[in-house]
Short mmCIF file of N, CA and C in Angstrom, two decimals:
data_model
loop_
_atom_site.label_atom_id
_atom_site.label_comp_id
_atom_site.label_asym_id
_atom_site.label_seq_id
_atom_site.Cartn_x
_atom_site.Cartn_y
_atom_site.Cartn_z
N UNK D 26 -30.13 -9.20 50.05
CA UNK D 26 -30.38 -8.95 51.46
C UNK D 26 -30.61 -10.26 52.17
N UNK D 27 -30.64 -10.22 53.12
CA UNK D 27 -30.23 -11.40 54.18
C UNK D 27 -31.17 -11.11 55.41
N UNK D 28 -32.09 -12.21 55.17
CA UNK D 28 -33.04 -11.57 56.29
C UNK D 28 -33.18 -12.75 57.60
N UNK D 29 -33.17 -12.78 58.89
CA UNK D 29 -33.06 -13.87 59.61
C UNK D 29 -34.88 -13.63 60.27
N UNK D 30 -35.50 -14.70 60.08
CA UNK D 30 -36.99 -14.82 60.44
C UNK D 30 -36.73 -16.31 61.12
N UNK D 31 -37.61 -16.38 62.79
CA UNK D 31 -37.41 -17.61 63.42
C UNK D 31 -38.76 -18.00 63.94
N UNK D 32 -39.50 -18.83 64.02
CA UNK D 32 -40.64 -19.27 64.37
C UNK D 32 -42.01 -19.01 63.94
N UNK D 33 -42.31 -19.62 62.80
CA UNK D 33 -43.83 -19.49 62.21
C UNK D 33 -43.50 -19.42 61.20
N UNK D 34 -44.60 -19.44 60.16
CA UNK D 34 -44.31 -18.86 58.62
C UNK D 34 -44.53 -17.75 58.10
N UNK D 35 -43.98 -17.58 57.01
CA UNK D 35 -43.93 -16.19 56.37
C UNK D 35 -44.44 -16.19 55.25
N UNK D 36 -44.49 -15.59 54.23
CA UNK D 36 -44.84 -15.27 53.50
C UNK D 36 -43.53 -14.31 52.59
N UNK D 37 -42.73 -14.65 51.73
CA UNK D 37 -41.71 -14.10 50.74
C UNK D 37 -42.22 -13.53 49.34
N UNK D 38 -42.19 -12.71 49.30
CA UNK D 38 -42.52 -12.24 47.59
C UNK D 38 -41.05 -11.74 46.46
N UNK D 39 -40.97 -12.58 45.95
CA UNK D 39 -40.08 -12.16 44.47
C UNK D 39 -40.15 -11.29 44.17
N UNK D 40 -38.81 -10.74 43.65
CA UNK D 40 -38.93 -9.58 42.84
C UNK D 40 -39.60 -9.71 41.67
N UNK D 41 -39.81 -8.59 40.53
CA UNK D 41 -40.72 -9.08 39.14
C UNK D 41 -39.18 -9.60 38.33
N UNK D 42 -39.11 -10.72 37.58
CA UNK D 42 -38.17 -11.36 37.05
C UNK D 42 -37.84 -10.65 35.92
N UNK D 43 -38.13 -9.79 35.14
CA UNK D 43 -38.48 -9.00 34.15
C UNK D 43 -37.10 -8.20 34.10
N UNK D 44 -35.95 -7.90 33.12
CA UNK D 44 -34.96 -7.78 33.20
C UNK D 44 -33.92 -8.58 34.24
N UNK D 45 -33.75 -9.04 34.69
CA UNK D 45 -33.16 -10.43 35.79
C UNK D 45 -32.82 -11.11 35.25
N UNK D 46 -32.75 -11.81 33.99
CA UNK D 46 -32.33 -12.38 33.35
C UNK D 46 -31.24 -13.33 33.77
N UNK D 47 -31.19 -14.85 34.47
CA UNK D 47 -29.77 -15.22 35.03
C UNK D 47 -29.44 -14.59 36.43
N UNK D 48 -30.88 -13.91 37.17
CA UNK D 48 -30.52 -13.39 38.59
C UNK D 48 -31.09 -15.12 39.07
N UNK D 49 -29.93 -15.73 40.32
CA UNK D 49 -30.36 -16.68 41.32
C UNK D 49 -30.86 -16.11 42.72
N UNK D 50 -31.62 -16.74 42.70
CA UNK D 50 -31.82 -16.34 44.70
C UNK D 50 -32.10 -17.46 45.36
N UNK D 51 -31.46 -17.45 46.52
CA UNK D 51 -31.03 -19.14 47.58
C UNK D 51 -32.45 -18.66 48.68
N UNK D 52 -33.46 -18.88 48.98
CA UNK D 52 -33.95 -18.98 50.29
C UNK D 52 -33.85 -20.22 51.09
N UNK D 53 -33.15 -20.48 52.36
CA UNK D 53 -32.74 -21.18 53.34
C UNK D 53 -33.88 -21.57 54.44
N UNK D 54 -34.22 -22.27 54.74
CA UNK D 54 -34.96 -22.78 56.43
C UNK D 54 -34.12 -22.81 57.51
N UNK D 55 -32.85 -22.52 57.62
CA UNK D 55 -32.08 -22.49 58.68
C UNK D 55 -32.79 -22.71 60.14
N UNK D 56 -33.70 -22.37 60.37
CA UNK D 56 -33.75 -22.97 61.86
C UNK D 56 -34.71 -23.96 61.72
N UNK D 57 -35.39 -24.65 60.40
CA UNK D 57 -35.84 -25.69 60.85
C UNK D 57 -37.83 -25.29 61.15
N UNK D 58 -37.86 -23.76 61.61
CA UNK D 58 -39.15 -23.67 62.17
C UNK D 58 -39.66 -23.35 60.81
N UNK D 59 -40.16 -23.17 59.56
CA UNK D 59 -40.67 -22.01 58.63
C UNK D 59 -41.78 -23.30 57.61
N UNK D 60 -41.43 -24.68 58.00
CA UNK D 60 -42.28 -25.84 56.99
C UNK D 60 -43.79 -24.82 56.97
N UNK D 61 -44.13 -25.37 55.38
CA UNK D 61 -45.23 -24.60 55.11
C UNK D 61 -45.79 -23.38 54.81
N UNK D 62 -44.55 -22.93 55.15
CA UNK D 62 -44.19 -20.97 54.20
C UNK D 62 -44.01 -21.09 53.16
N UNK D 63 -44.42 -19.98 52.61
CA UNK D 63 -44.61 -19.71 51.33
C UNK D 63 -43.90 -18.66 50.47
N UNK D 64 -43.01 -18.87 49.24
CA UNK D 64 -42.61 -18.32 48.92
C UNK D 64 -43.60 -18.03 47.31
N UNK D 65 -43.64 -16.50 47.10
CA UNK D 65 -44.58 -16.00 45.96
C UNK D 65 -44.26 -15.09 44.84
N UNK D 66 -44.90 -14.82 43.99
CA UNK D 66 -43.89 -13.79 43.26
C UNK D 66 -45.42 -12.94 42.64
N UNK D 67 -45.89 -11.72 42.20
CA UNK D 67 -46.71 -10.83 41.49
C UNK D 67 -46.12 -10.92 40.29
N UNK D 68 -45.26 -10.83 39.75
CA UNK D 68 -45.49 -10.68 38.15
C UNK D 68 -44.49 -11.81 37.87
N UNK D 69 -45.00 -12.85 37.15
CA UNK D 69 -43.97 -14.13 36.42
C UNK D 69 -44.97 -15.38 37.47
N UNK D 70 -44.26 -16.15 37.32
CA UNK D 70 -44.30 -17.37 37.86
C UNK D 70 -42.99 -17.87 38.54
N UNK D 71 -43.18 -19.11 39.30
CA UNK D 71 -42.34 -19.72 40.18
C UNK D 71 -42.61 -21.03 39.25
N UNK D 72 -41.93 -21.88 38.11
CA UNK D 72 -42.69 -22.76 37.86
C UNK D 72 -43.92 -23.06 37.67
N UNK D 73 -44.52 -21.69 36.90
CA UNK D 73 -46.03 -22.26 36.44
C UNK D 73 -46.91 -21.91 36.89
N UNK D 74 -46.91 -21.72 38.48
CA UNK D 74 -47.36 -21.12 39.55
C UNK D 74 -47.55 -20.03 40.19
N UNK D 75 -48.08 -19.24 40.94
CA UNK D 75 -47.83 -18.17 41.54
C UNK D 75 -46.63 -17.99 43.03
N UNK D 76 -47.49 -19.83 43.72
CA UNK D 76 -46.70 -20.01 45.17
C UNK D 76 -45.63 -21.23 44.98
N UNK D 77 -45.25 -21.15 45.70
CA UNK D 77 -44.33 -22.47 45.91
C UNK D 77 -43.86 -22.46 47.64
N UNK D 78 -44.49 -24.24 48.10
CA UNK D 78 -44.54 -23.43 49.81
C UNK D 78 -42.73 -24.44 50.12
N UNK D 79 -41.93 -24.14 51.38
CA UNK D 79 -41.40 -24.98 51.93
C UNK D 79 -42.01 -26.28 52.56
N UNK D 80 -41.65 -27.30 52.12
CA UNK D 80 -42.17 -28.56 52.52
C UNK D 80 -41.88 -28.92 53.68
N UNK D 81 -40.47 -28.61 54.10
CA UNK D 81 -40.12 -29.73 55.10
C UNK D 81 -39.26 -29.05 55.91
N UNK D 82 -39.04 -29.41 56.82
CA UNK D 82 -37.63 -28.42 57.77
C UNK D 82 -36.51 -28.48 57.20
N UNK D 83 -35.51 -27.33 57.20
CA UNK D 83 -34.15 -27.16 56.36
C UNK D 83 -34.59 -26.78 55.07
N UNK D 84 -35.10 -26.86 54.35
CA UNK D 84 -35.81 -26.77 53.24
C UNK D 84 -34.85 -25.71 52.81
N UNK D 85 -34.47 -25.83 51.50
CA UNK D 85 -33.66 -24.57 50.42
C UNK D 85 -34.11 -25.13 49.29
N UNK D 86 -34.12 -23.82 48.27
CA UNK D 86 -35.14 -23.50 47.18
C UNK D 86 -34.31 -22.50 46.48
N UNK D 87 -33.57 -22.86 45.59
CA UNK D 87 -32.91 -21.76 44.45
C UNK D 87 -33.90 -21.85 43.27
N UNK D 88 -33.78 -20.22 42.86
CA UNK D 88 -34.71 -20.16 42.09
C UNK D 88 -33.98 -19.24 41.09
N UNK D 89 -34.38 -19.35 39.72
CA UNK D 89 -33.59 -18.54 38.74
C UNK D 89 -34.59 -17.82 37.47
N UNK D 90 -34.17 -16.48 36.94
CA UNK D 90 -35.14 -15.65 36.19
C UNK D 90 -34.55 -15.92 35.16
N UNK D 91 -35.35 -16.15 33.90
CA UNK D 91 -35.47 -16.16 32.68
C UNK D 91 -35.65 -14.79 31.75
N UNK D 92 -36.22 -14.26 33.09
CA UNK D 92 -36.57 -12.71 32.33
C UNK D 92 -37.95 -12.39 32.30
N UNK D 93 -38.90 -13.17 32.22
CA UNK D 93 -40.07 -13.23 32.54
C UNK D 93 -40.87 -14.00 33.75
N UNK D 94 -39.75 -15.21 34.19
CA UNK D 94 -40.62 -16.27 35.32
C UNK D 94 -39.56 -16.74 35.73
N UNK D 95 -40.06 -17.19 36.79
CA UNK D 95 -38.47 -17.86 38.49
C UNK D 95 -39.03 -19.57 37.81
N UNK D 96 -37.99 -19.92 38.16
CA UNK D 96 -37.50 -21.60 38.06
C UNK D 96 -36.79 -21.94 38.89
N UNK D 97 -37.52 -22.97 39.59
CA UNK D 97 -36.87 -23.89 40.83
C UNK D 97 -36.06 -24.72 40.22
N UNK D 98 -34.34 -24.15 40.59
CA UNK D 98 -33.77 -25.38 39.90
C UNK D 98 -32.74 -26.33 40.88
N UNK D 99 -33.10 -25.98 42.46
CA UNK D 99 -33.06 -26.66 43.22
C UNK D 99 -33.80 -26.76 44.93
#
């Protein structure tokens, strides 16, 4: 799904990675407004973690399931 959000931050939650196995998902900053949102997940990790925020404007963040936990692998 493809969701267009413009001004402020949000808050994203992952699916549970748990069968996903080799699922990618791209989240985009496209307009530039979202630095400092947060992307999260309830069951697994993001790298170790629970959050992982956007740093900077434009900001993209692919993330990939193992089957148990998301990995930022760009």
């Amino acid at each position: 799904a493809i969701t267009s959000i413009s001004g402020g931050g949000f808050t994203l939650t992952l699916p549970s990675p748990t069968g996903l196995l080799g699922k990618q998902i791209v989240i985009v900053d496209e307009s530039g407004a979202l630095t400092g949102s947060i992307v999260s997940t309830v069951v697994g990790t993001i790298n170790g973690t629970a959050n992982l925020a956007l740093n900077a404007a434009y900001t993209s963040i692919r993330v990939v399931s193992n089957g148990v936990s998301w990995f930022k692998i760009w």
